Coordinates of C-alpha atoms in Angstrom, one line a residue:
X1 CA 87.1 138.3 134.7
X2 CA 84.4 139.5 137.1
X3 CA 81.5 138.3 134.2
X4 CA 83.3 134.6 134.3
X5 CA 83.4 134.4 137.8
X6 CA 79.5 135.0 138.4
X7 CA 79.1 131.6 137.1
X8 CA 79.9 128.2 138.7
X9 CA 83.8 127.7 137.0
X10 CA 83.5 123.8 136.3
X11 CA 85.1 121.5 133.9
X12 CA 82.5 118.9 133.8
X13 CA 79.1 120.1 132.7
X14 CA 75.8 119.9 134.5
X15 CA 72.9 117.4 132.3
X16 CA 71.3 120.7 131.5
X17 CA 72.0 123.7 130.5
X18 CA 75.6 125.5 129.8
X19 CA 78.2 126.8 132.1
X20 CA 80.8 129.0 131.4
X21 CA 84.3 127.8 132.4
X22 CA 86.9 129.6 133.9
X23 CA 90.3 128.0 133.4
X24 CA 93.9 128.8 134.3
X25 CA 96.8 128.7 131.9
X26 CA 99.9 126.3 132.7
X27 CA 103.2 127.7 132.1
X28 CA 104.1 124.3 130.2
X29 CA 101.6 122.6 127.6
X30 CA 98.9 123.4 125.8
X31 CA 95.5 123.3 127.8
X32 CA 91.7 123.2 127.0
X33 CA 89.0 122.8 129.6
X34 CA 89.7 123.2 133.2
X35 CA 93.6 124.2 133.0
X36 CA 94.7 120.8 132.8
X37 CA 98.2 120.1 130.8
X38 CA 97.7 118.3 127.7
X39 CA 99.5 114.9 127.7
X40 CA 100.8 113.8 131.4
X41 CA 100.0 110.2 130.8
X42 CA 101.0 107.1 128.7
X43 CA 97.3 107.5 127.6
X44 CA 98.6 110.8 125.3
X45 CA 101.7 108.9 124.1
X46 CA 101.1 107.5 120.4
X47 CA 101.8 103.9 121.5
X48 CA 104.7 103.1 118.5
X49 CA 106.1 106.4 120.0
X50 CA 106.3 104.9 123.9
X51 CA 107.3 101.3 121.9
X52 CA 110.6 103.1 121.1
X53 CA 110.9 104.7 124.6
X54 CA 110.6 101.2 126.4
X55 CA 113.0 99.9 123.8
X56 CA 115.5 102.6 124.1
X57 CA 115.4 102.3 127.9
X58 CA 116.5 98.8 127.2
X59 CA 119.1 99.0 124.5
X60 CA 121.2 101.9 126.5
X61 CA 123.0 100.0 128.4
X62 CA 125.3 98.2 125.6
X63 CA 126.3 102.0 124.7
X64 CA 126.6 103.7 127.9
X65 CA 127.3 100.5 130.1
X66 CA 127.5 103.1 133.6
X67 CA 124.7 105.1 132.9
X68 CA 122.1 104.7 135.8
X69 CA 118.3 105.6 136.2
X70 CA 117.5 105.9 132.6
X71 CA 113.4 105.4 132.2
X72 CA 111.1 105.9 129.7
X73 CA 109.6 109.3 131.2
X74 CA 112.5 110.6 130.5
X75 CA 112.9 110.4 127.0
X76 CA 108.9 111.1 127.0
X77 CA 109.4 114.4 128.6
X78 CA 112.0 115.3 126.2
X79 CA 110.1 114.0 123.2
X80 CA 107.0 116.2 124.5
X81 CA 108.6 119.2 124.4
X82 CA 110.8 119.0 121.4
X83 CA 107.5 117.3 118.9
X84 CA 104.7 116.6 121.3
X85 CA 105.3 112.9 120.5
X86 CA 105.4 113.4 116.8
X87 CA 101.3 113.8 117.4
X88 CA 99.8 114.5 113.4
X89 CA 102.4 112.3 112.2
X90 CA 102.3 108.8 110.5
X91 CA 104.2 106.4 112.5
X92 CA 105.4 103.1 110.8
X93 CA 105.3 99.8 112.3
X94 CA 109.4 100.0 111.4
X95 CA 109.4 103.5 113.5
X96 CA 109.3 105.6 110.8
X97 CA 108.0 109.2 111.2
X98 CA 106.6 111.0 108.3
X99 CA 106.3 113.7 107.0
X100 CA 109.6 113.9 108.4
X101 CA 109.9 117.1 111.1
X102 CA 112.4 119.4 110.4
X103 CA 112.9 122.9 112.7
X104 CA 113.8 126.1 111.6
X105 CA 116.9 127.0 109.3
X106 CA 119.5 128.2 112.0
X107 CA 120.8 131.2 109.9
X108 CA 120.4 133.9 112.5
X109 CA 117.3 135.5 111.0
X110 CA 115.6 135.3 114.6
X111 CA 112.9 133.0 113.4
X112 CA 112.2 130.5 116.0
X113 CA 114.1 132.0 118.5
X114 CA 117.4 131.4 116.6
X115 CA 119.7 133.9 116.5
X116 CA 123.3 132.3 116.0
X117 CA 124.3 131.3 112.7
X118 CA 125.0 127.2 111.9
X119 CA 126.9 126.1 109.1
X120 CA 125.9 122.7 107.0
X121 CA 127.7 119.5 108.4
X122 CA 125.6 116.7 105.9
X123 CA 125.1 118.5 102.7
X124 CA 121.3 118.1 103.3
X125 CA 121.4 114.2 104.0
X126 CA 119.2 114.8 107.0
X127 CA 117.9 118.3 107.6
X128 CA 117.3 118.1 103.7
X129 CA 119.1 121.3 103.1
X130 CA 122.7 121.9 102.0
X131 CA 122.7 126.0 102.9
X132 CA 122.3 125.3 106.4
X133 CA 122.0 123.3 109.8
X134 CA 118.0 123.0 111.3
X135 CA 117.4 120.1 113.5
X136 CA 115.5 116.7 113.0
X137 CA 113.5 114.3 114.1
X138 CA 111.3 113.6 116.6
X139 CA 114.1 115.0 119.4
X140 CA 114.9 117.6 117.5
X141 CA 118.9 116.5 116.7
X142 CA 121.0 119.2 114.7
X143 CA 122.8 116.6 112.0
X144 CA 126.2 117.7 113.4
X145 CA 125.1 116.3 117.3
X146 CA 123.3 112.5 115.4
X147 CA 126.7 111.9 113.4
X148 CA 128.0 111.3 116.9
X149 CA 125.5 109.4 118.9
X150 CA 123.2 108.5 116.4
X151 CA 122.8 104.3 116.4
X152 CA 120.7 101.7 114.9
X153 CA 117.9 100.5 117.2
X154 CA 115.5 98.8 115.1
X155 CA 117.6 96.4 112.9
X156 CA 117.7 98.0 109.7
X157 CA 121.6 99.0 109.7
X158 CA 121.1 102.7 109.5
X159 CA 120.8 105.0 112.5
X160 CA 118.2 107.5 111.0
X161 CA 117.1 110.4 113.5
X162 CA 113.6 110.3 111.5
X163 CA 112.7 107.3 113.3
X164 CA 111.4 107.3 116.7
X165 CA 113.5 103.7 117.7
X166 CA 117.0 105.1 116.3
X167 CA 115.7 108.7 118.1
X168 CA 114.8 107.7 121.3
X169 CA 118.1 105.7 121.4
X170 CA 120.1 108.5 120.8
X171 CA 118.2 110.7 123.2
X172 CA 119.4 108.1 125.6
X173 CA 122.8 107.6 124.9
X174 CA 123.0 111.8 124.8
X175 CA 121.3 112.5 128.3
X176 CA 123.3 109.5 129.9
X177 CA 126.7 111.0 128.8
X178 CA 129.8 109.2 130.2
X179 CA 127.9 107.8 132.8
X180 CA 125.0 109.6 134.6
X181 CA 123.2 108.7 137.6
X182 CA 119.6 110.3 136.2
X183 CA 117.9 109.1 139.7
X184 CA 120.2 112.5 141.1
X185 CA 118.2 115.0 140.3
X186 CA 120.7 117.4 140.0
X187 CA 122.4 115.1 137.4
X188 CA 118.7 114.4 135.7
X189 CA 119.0 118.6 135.2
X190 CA 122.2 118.2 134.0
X191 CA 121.6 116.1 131.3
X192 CA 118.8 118.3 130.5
X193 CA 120.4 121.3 130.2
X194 CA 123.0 119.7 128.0
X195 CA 120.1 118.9 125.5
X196 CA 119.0 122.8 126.0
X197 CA 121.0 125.3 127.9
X198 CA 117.9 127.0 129.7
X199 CA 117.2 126.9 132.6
X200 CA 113.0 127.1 131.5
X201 CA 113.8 124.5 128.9
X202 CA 114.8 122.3 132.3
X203 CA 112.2 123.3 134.2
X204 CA 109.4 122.2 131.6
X205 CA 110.8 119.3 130.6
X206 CA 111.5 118.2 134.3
X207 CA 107.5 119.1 135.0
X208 CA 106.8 116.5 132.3
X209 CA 108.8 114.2 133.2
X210 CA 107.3 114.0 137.1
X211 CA 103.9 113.5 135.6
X212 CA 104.7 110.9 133.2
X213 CA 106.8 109.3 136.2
X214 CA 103.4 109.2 138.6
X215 CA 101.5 107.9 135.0
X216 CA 104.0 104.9 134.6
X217 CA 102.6 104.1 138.1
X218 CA 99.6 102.0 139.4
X219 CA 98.9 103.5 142.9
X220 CA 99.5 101.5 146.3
X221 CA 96.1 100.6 147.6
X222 CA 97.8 97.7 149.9
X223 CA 96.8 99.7 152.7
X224 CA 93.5 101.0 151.9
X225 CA 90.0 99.3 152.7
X226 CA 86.6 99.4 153.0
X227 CA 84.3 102.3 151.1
X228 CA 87.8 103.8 150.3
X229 CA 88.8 100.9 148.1
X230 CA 85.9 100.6 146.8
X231 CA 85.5 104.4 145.5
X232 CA 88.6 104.1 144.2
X233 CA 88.8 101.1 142.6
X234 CA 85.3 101.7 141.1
X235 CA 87.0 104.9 139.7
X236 CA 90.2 102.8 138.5
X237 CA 88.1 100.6 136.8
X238 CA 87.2 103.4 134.2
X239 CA 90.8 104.1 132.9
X240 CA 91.0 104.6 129.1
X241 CA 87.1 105.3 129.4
X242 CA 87.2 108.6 127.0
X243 CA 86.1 112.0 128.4
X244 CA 82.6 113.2 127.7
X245 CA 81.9 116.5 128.6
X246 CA 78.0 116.0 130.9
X247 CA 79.0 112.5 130.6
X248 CA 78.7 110.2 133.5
X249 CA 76.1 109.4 136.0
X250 CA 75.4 106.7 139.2
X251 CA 75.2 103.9 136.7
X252 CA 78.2 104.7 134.4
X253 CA 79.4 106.1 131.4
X254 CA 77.0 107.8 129.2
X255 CA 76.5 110.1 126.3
X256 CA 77.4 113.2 127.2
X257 CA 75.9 117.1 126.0
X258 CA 76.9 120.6 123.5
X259 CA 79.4 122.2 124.3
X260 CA 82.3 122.7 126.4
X261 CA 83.7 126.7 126.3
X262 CA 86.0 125.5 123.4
X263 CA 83.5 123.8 121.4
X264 CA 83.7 120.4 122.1
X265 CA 80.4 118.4 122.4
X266 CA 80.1 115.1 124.3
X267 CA 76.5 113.9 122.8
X268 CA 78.5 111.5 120.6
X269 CA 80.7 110.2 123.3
X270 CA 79.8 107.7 125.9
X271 CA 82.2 108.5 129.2
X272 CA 82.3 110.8 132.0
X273 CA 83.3 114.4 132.6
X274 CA 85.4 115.0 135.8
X275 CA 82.1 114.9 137.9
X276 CA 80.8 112.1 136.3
X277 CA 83.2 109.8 137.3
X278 CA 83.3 111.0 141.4
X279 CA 79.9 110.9 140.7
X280 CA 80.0 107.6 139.7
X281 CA 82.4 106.2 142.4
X282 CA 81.0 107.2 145.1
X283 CA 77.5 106.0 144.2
X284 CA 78.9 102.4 144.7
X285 CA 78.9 103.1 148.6
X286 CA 75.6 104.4 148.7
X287 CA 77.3 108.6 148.4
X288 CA 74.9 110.7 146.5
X289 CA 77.2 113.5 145.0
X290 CA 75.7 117.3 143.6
X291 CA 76.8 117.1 139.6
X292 CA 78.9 119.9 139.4
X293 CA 82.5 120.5 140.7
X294 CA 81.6 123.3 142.8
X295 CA 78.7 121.5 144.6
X296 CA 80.8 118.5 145.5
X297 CA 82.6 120.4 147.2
X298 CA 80.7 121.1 150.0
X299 CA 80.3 117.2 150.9
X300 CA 81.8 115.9 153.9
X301 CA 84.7 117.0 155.8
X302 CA 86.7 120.1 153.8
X303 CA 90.1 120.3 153.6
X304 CA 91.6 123.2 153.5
X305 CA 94.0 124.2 150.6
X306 CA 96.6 125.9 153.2
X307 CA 97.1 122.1 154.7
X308 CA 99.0 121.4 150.8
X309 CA 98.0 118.0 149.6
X310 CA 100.1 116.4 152.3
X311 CA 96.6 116.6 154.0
X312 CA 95.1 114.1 151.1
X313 CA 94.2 110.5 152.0
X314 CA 92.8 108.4 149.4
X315 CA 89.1 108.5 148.3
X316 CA 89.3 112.3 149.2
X317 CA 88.1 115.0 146.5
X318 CA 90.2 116.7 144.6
X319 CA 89.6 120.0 143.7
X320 CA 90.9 122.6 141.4
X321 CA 89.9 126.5 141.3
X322 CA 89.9 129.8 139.1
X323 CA 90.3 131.6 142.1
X324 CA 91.4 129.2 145.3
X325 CA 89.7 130.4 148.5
X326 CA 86.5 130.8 146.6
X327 CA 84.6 127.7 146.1
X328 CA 82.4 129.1 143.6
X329 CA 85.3 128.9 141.3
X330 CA 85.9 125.3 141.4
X331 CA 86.2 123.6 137.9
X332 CA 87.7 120.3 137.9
X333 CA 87.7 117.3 140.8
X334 CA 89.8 114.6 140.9
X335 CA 89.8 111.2 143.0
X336 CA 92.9 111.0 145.1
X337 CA 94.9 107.5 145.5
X338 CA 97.8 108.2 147.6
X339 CA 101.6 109.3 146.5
X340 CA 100.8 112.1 145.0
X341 CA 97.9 110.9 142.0
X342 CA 94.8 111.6 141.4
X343 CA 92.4 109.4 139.3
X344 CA 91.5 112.2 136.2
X345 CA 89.2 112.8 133.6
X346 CA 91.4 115.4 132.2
X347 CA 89.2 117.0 129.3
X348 CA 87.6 116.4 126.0
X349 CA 89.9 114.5 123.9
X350 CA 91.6 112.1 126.7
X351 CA 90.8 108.9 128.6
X352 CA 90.3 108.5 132.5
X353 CA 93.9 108.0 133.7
X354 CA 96.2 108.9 136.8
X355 CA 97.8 111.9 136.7
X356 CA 99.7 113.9 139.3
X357 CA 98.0 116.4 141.2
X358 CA 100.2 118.4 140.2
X359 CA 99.5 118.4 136.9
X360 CA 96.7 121.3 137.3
X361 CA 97.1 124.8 138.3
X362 CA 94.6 126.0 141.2
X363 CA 95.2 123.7 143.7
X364 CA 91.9 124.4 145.9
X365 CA 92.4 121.7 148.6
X366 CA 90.0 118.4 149.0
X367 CA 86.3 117.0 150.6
X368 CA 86.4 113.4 152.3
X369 CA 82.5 112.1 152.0
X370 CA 83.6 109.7 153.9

């Protein structure tokens, strides 16, 4: 730890040379560069898989007619947990997910976590095994649960928990129960806990399920004007731009350099990097930015990290650290826009999108330049 932290902890490389990057672990997700959660936006979401969470959303109702607040980042943060999306899979234009994904054989053995022994209820017909119960599907159904609530969502008269339309539906009817109100957060837990009794379960899937909420949402610049709105509009304007890492200068996206710590080389992808793209903005109201993380950092007015991002106003600097209180640790910035988002260029293998900013361990308060 003391070797990392004698270099400048960025996620978003300098044009020359290579920095070593210290990083945080989430307790929910898989991460890479700069301790950001993988997924957290639409952008993540195979699209035929967030088809059949729209769709699902709509079709509820005609099953559970009193169910209320039902929204597609809730099925998405269910889905993430349970198959990450069904990511590595083919996904047919029917909904059709293959290879199919099947968990572990409930028999007790411990494997997987399992430890309580469930008997066969479909002679194979969906877990394809007749000695015992493992669940299916994208959300993870044990056969003796989809016999129940399973239905028929994309018109091809059989309710088949292999396909994301006929899943998500069911994932809906299930977590609306009798009649929910899911805007209740304590009913939103319930239904959750129903799906998995554990309390971590909960608490990861209702983490994904508040970023995915602040990603279904295009941030409120009604009251924002001037060199504000133009930053951040100059940065909004770069969604589903993909992340290079040392991508990104004054002009724009460009080719980026070798190699983030896990490898990943930018030199064959035209983007940004996290401070690219505030470099980037902020260029377009005459703000000349340092290229690193760390440096930005000491632009402007700071704002203190003991304020909480209550203290944010849009346009300000986001910043994330190894070790908050020490600026030298910074490795990722951000571009806030108000109600808790940040415009984000996450890490190699995403697109600039919003994301919450709480979507990153490390919170190490903001800089407004302006």
């Amino acid at each position: 730890m003391v070797a990392l932290l004698m270099f400048a902890a960025v996620c978003c490389a300098a044009p020359v040379g290579n920095a070593i990057s210290a990083y945080v672990a989430l307790k929910t997700g898989a991460q890479d560069d700069g301790g950001i959660a993988e997924g957290g936006s639409a952008a993540d979401i195979p699209p035929r898989m967030l088809t059949a969470y729209k769709k699902a959303v709509q079709q509820v109702g005609k099953y559970v007619s009193k169910c209320q607040g039902m929204r597609w980042p809730i099925l998405a943060g269910i889905a993430k947990v349970e198959s990450n999306h069904a990511i590595g899979r083919n996904i047919a234009d029917n909904g059709d997910i293959r290879p199919k994904i099947y968990g572990v054989l409930l028999n007790g053995s411990g494997q997987g976590g399992n430890t309580t022994v469930f008997p066969d209820t479909d002679g194979g017909k969906w877990d394809g095994i007749a000695t015992g119960e493992r669940a299916v599907g994208a959300f993870q159904f044990l056969p003796s649960t989809w016999e129940s609530i399973g239905k028929d969502a994309n018109g091809d008269k059989i309710a088949d928990p292999h396909n994301a339309d006929d899943a998500a539906l069911g994932a809906a009817i299930y977590l609306c129960g009798n009649g929910r109100d899911l805007t209740k957060r304590s009913q939103l837990k319930a239904a959750i806990l129903q799906y998995n009794h554990s309390n971590a379960y909960a608490a990861n899937v209702l983490g994904w399920i508040d970023q995915y909420t602040v990603a279904a949402k295009d941030p409120d610049l009604k009251n924002v004007s001037g060199k504000v709105r133009t930053v951040t509009e100059a940065a909004l304007s770069q969604r589903g731009v993909p992340y290079s890492w040392g991508g990104g200068n004054a002009k724009g996206p460009s080719t980026g350099i070798c190699c983030s710590p896990s490898g990943k080389s930018g030199a064959s992808i035209k983007g940004f990097d996290c401070s690219g793209l505030t470099l980037y903005a902020y260029a377009k109201v005459g703000i000349s930015l340092p290229r690193t993380a760390a440096a930005q950092a000491g632009v402007g007015q700071r704002i203190p990290a003991s304020l909480g991002t209550g203290a944010l106003k849009p346009g300000d600097l986001v910043f994330y650290a190894y070790a908050p209180g020490r600026d030298s640790t910074i490795y990722h910035v951000g571009i806030y826009t108000g109600s808790g988002q940040m415009i984000n260029a996450a890490r190699p293998g995403t697109v600039i999108r919003l994301d919450s900013v709480n979507a990153m361990s490390g919170y190490a308060g903001g800089a407004r330049p302006l």
